[in-house]
Coordinates of C-alpha atoms and ligand atoms in Angstrom, one line a residue:
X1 CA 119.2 90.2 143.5
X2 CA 117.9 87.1 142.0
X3 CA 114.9 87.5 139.5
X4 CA 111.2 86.1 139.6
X5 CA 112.0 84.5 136.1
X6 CA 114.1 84.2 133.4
X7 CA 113.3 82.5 129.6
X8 CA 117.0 81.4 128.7
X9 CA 117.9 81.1 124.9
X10 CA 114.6 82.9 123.1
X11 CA 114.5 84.2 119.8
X12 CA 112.6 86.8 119.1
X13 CA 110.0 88.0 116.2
X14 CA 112.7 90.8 114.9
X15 CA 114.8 87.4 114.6
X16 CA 117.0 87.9 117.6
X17 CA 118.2 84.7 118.4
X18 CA 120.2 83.1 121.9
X19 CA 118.1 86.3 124.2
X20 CA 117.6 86.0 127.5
X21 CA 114.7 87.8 128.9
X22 CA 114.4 88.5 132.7
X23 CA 111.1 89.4 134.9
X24 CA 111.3 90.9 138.5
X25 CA 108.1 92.0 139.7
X26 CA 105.9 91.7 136.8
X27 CA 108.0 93.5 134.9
X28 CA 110.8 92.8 131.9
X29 CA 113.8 94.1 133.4
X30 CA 116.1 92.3 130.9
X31 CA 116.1 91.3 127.3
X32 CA 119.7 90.2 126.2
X33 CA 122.3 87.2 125.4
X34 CA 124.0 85.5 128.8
X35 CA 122.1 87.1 131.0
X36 CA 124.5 87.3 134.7
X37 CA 121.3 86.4 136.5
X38 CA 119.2 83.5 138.8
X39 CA 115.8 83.0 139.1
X40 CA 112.8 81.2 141.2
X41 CA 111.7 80.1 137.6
X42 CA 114.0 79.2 134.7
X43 CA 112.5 78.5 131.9
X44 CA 114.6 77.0 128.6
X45 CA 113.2 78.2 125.0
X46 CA 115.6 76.3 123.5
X47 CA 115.7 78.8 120.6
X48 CA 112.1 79.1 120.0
X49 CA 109.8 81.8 118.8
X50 CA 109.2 84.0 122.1
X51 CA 106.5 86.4 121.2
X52 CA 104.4 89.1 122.6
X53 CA 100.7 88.0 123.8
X54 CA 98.4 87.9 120.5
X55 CA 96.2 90.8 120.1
X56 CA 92.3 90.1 118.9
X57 CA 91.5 93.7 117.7
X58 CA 88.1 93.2 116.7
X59 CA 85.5 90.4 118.0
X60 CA 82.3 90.1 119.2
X61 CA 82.5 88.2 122.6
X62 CA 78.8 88.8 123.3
X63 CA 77.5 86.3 120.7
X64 CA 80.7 83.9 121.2
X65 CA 80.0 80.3 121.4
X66 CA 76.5 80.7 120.5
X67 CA 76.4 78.2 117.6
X68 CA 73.2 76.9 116.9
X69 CA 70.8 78.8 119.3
X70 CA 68.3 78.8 118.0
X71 CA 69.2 77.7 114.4
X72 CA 72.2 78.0 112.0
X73 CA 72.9 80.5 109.9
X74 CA 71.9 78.4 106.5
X75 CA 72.6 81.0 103.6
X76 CA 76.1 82.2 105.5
X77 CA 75.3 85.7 104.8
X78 CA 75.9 88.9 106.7
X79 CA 72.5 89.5 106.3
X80 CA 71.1 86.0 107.6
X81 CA 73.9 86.4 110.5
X82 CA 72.1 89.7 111.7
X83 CA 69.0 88.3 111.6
X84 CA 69.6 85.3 113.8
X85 CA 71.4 87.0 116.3
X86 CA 67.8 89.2 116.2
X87 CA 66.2 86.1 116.7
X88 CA 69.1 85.2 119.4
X89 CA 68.6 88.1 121.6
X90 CA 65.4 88.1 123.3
X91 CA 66.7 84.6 124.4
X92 CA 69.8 86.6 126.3
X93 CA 70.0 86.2 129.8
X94 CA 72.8 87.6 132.2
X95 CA 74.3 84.9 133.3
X96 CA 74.4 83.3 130.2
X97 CA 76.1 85.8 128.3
X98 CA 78.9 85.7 131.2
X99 CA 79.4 82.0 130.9
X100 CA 80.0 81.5 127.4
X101 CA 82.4 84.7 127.5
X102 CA 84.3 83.4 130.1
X103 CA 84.3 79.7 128.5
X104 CA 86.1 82.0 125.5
X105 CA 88.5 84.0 127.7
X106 CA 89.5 80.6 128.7
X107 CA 90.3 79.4 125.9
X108 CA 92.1 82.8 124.6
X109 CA 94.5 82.3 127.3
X110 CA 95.3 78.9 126.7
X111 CA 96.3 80.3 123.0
X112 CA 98.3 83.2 124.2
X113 CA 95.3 85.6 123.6
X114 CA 95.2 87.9 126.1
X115 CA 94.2 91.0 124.6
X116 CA 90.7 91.4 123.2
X117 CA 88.7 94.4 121.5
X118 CA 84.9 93.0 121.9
X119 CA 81.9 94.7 120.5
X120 CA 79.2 94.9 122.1
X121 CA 75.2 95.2 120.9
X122 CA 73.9 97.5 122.3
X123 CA 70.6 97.4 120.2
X124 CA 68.1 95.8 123.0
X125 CA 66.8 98.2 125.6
X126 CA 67.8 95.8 128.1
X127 CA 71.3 95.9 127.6
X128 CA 71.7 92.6 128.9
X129 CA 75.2 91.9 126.9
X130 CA 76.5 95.6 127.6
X131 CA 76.0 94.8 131.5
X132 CA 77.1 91.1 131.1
X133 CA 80.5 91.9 129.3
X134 CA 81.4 94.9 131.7
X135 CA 81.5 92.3 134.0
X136 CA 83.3 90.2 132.2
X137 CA 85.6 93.1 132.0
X138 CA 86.6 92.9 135.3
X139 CA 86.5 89.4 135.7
X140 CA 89.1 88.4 133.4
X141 CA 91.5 92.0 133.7
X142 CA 94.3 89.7 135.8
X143 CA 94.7 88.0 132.7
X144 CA 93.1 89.8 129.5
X145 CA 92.5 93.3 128.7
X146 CA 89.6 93.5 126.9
X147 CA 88.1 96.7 125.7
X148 CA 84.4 96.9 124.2
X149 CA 83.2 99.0 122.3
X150 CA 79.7 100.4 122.2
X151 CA 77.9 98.6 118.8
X152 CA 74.3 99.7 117.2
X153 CA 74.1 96.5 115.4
X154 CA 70.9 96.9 114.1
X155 CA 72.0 100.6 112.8
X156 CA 72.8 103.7 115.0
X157 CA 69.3 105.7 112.9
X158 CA 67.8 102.3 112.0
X159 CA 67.2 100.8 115.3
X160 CA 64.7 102.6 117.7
X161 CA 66.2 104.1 120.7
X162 CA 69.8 103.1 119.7
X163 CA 71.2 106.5 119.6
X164 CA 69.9 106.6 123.5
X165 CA 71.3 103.0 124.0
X166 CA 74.6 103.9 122.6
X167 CA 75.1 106.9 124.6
X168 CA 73.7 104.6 128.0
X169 CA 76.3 102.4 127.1
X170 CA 78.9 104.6 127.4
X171 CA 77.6 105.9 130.6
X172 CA 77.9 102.9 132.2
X173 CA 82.1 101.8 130.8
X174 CA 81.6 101.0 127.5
X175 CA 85.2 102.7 126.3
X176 CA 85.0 103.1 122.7
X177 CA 82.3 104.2 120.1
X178 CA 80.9 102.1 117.2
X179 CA 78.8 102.4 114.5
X180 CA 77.3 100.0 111.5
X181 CA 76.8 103.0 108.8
X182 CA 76.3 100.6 105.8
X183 CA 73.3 98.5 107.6
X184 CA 71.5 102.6 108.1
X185 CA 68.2 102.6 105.6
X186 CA 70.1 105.4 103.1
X187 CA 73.4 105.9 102.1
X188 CA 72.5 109.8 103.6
X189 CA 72.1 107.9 106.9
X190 CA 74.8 106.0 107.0
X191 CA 77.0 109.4 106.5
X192 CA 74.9 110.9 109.5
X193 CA 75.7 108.4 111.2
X194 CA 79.2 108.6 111.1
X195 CA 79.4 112.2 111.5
X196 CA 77.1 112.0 114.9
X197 CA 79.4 108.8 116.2
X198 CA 82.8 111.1 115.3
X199 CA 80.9 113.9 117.0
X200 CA 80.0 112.0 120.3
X201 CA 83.9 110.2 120.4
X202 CA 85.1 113.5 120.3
X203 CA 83.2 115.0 122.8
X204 CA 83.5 112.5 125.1
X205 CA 87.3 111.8 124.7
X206 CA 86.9 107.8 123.1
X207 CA 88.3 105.9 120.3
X208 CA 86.0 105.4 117.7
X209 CA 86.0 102.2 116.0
X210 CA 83.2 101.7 113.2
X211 CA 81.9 98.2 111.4
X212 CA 82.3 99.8 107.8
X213 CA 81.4 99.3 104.5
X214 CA 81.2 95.5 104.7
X215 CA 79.9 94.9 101.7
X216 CA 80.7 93.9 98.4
X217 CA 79.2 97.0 96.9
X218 CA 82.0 99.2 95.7
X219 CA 79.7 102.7 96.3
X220 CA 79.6 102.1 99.8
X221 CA 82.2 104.6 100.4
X222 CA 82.1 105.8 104.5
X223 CA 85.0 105.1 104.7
X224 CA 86.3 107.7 102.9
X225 CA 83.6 110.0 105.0
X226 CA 85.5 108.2 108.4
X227 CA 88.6 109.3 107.0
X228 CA 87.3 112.7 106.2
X229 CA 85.9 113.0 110.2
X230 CA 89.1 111.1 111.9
X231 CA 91.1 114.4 110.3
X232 CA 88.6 117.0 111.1
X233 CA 88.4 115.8 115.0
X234 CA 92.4 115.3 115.0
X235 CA 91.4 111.8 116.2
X236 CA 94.3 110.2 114.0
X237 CA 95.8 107.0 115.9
X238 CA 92.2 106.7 117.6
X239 CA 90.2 106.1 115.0
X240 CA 89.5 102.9 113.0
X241 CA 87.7 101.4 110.2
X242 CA 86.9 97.7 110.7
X243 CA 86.2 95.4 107.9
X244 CA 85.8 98.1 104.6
X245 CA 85.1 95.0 102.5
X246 CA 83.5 97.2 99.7
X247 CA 86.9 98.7 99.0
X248 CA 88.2 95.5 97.3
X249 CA 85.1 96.0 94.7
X250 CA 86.1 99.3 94.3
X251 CA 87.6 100.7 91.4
X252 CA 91.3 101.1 91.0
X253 CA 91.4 104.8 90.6
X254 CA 89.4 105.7 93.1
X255 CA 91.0 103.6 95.5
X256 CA 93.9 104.9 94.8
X257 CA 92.7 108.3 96.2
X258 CA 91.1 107.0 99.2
X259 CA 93.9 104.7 100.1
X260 CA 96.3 108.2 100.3
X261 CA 93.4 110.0 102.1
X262 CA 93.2 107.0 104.7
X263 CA 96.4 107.5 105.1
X264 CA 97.1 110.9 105.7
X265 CA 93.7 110.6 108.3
X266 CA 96.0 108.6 110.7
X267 CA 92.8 106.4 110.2
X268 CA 93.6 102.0 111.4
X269 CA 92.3 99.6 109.4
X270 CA 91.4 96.1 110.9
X271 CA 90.4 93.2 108.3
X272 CA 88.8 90.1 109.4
X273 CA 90.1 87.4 106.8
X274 CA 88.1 84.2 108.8
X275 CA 84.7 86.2 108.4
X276 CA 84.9 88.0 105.0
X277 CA 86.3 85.2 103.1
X278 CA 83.4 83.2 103.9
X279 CA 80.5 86.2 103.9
X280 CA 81.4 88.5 100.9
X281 CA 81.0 87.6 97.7
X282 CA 77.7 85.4 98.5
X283 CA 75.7 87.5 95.8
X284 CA 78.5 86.6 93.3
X285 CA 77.8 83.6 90.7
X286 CA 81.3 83.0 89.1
X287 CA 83.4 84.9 89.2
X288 CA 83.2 85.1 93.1
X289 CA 85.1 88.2 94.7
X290 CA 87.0 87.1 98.3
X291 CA 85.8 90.2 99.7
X292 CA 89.1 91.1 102.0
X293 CA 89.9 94.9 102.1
X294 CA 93.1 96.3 100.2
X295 CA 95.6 94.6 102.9
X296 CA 98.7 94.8 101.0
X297 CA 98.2 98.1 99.4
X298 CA 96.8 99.6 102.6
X299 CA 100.5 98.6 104.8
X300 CA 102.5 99.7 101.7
X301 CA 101.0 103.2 102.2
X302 CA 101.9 103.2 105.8
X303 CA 98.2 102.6 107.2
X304 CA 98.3 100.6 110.3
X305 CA 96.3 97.5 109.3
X306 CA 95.5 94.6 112.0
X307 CA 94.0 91.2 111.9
X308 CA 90.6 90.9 113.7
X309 CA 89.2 87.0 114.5
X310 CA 85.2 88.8 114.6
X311 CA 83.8 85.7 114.9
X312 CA 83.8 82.2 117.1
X313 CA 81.1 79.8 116.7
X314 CA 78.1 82.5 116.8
X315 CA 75.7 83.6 114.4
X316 CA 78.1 84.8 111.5
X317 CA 80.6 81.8 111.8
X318 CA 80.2 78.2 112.6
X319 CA 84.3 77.5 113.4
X320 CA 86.7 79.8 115.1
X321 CA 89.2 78.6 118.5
X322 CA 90.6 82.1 119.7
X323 CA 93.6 81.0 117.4
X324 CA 95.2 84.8 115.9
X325 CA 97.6 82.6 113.7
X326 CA 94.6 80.6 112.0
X327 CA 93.5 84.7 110.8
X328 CA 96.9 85.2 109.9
X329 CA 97.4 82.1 107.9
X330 CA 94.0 83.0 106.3
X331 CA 94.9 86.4 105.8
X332 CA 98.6 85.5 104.1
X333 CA 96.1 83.5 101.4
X334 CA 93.1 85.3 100.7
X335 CA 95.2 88.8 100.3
X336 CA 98.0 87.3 98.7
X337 CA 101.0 88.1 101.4
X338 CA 102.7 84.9 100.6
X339 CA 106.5 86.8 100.4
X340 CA 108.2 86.4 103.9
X341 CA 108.4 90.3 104.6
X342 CA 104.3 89.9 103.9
X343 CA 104.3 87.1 106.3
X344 CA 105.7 88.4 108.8
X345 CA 103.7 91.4 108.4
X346 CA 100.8 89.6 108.9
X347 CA 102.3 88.0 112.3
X348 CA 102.8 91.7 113.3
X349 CA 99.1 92.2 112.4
X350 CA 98.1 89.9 115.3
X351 CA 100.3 90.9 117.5
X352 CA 102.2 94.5 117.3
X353 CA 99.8 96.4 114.8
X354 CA 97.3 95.0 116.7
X355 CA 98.7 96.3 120.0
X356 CA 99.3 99.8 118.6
X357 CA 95.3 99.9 116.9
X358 CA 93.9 99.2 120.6
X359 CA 96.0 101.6 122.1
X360 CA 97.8 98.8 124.4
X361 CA 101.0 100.3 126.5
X362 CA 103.6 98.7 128.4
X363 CA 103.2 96.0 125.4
X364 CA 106.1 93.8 123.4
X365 CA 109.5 92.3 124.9
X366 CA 111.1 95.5 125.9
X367 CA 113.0 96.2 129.3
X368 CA 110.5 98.3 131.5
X369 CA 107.5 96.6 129.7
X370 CA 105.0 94.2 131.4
X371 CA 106.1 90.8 131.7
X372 CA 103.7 89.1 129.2
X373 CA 104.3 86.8 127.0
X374 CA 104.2 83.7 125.3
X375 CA 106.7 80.9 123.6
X376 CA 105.7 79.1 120.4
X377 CA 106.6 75.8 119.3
X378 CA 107.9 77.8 116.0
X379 CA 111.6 78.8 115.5
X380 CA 110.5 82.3 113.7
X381 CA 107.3 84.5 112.9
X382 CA 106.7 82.8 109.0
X383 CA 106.8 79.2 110.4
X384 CA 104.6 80.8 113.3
X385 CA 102.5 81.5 110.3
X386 CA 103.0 78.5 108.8
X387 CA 102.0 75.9 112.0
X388 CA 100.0 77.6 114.2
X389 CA 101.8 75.6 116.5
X390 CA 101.2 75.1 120.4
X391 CA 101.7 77.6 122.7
X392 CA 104.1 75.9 125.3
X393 CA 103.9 78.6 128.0
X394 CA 101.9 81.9 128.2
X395 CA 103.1 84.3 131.1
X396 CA 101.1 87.2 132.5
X397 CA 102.9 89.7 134.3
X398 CA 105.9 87.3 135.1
X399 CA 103.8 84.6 135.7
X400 CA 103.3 81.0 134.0
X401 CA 99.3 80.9 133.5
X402 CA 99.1 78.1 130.6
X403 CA 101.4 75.7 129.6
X404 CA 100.5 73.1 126.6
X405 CA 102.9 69.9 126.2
X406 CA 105.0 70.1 123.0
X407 CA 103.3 68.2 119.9
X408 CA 105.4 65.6 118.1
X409 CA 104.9 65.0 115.0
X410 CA 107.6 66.2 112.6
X411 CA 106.5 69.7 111.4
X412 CA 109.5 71.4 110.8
X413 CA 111.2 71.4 107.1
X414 CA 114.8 69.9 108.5
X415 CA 112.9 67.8 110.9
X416 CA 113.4 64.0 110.2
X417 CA 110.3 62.0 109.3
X418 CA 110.3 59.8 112.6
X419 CA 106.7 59.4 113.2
X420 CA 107.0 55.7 113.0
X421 CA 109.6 53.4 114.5
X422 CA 110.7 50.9 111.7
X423 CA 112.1 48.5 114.6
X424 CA 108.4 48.9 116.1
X425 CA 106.4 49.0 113.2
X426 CA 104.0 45.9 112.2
X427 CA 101.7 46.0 109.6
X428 CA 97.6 44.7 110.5
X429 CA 96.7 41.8 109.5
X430 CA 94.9 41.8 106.3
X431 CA 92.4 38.5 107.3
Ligands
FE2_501 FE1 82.5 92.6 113.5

């Protein structure tokens, strides 16, 4: 029976190399060398990076492509962020809201992004974004899954009304449960509020997933309460801690205990290395702290840890392009990963950890897995890393829904400096 497409000569993140992979039906129904096979569609990798779709674990697609309305953030703080996208919000409409997301899921497909954890604020009684993003939702399902998670951004006690909003928000499809406990007026609150959030995921069935301690202030410690909660409520897997800045102020020994208690939780971890490199460590004269949680230490103690974008020209961030490689470049600087095994990790961190932390099945290029995926113009995961090159075709259930022309300059180590013809080459006239 012939296929519905095959990508001939692929290799593979787990440096496979010369694989075959063949679709029928949406589906992967082969994934080896000299595959026996025909197909409507061929497509030839010629021994390029074939990986599964990237994975955006933690973003904020209600505020996306905002820049500038009404201001810019000047100071670049957290703080600042917050309050322009208070000054934002009453400015909202409907429509709006949809257009500039959907601008953004374009643009996440064209880089092979096609699965996307969005928070959403649910702090306005009008929940204008909460409504606008579940459609959204369902707009862009052919082609991204996109989960969103219910967000108090202006704190879950803080706000008035919130803890009604949040639970309204979840009535109408909102999937997973947030929470903001370090913005909460008292350290005591913040802990409350993590306990009620934990409650309320529990009893509804949902994946928690809480903005935490992003701060540079090593007491603020709810993480180790989230830990504490994700192993009461057995909601190990299901449960993660976005951002935990504070925990690279923290001190040593006590991190060492918490890092073991995250651990044994089941607790994910996502960092955002674009966002916290440029807000933490804003109250810092010299020496200034980069503000990115315990990466390294966290995967070397077997915590899933993903790679979140958070931000695209919005309130908090002036540049972004729904680019997962640009967090992992960032992310193999600012926490150190520089040896290839870290590199690669941090590949895996937009792509499989990232998978596994939304809870994503029928993901990665396995037979009896969903046909998606996308080729790089990369020959492995570190020069992946290393390019951020162009994503020369991205398939969606067996089907070709961007394709980007290769680039040509010469970026690859063994790759001969042609980028001028000698023959053709004539200086400009000076005069
Ligand atoms: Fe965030």
């Amino acid at each position: 029976m012939p296929l519905d497409l095959i990508v001939r000569n692929a290799t593979l993140p787990d440096a496979r190399t010369g694989i075959d992979i063949g679709v029928a039906g949406g589906m992967i129904v082969a994934v080896e060398p000299g595959l026996d096979a025909e197909a409507a569609t061929v497509i030839d990798a010629e021994g390029q990076l074939l990986s599964p779709p990237f994975v955006d674990p933690h973003f904020h697609m209600d505020a996306t492509l905002s820049l500038g309305i009404p201001r810019i953030n000047r100071s670049g703080t957290l703080l600042e962020g917050i309050a322009l996208w208070g000054e934002l919000k009453p400015l909202l409409t409907h429509e709006a809201v949809v257009e500039r997301a959907l601008r953004y899921c374009d643009l996440a497909v064209a880089q092979g992004l096609l699965a996307i954890r969005s928070h959403v604020d649910v702090s306005d009684p009008r929940l204008i974004t909460v409504d606008a993003l579940l459609e959204v939702r369902a707009r862009v399902a052919p082609y991204i899954e996109l989960q969103l998670v219910a967000f108090p951004q202006d704190g879950y006690f803080r706000s008035p009304g919130a803890t009604d909003l949040l639970r309204a928000a979840l009535d109408r499809g909102v999937e997973i449960v947030g929470g903001i406990p370090h913005f909460e007026r008292t350290m005591g609150a913040g802990t409350a509020s993590v306990e009620a959030l934990f409650r309320i995921a529990a009893d509804r069935g949902l994946p928690v997933d809480i903005h935490c301690d992003e701060t540079d202030d090593p007491l603020s410690r709810h993480v180790e309460t989230m830990a504490a909660e994700t192993q009461r409520f057995g909601l190990g897997g299901r449960a993660t801690a976005s951002h935990v800045t504070s925990m690279h102020s923290m001190d040593n020994a006590y991190a060492a205990k918490l890092i073991a208690l995250i651990a044994s939780s089941g607790m994910n971890v996502i960092a955002n290395p674009l966002i916290n490199i440029t807000l933490q460590g804003r109250h810092d004269t010299y020496p200034k702290r980069r503000g990115l949680t315990r990466v390294p230490e966290l995967l070397a103690a077997g915590v899933p840890v993903a790679l979140g974008q958070d931000c695209t020209l919005d309130p908090w961030y002036s540049l972004g392009s729904a680019d997962m490689l640009e967090v992992a470049h960032m992310a193999v600087h600012v926490a150190q990963m520089t040896a290839p095994e870290a590199m690669r990790a941090c590949f895996e961190a937009v792509t499989t950890t990232g998978a596994r932390v939304m809870g994503l099945t029928g993901y990665g290029i396995e037979v009896g897995n969903r046909a998606d995926f996308v080729l790089l113009q990369a020959r492995n995961a570190v020069e992946a890393v290393r390019l951020k090159p162009t994503r020369l075709v991205v398939v969606k259930a067996g089907r070709v829904i961007a394709a980007t022309p290769a680039r040509r300059t010469a970026l690859f180590l063994d790759a001969r400096p042609a980028l001028v013809d000698p023959a053709s080459y004539a200086p400009v006239p000076s005069s």
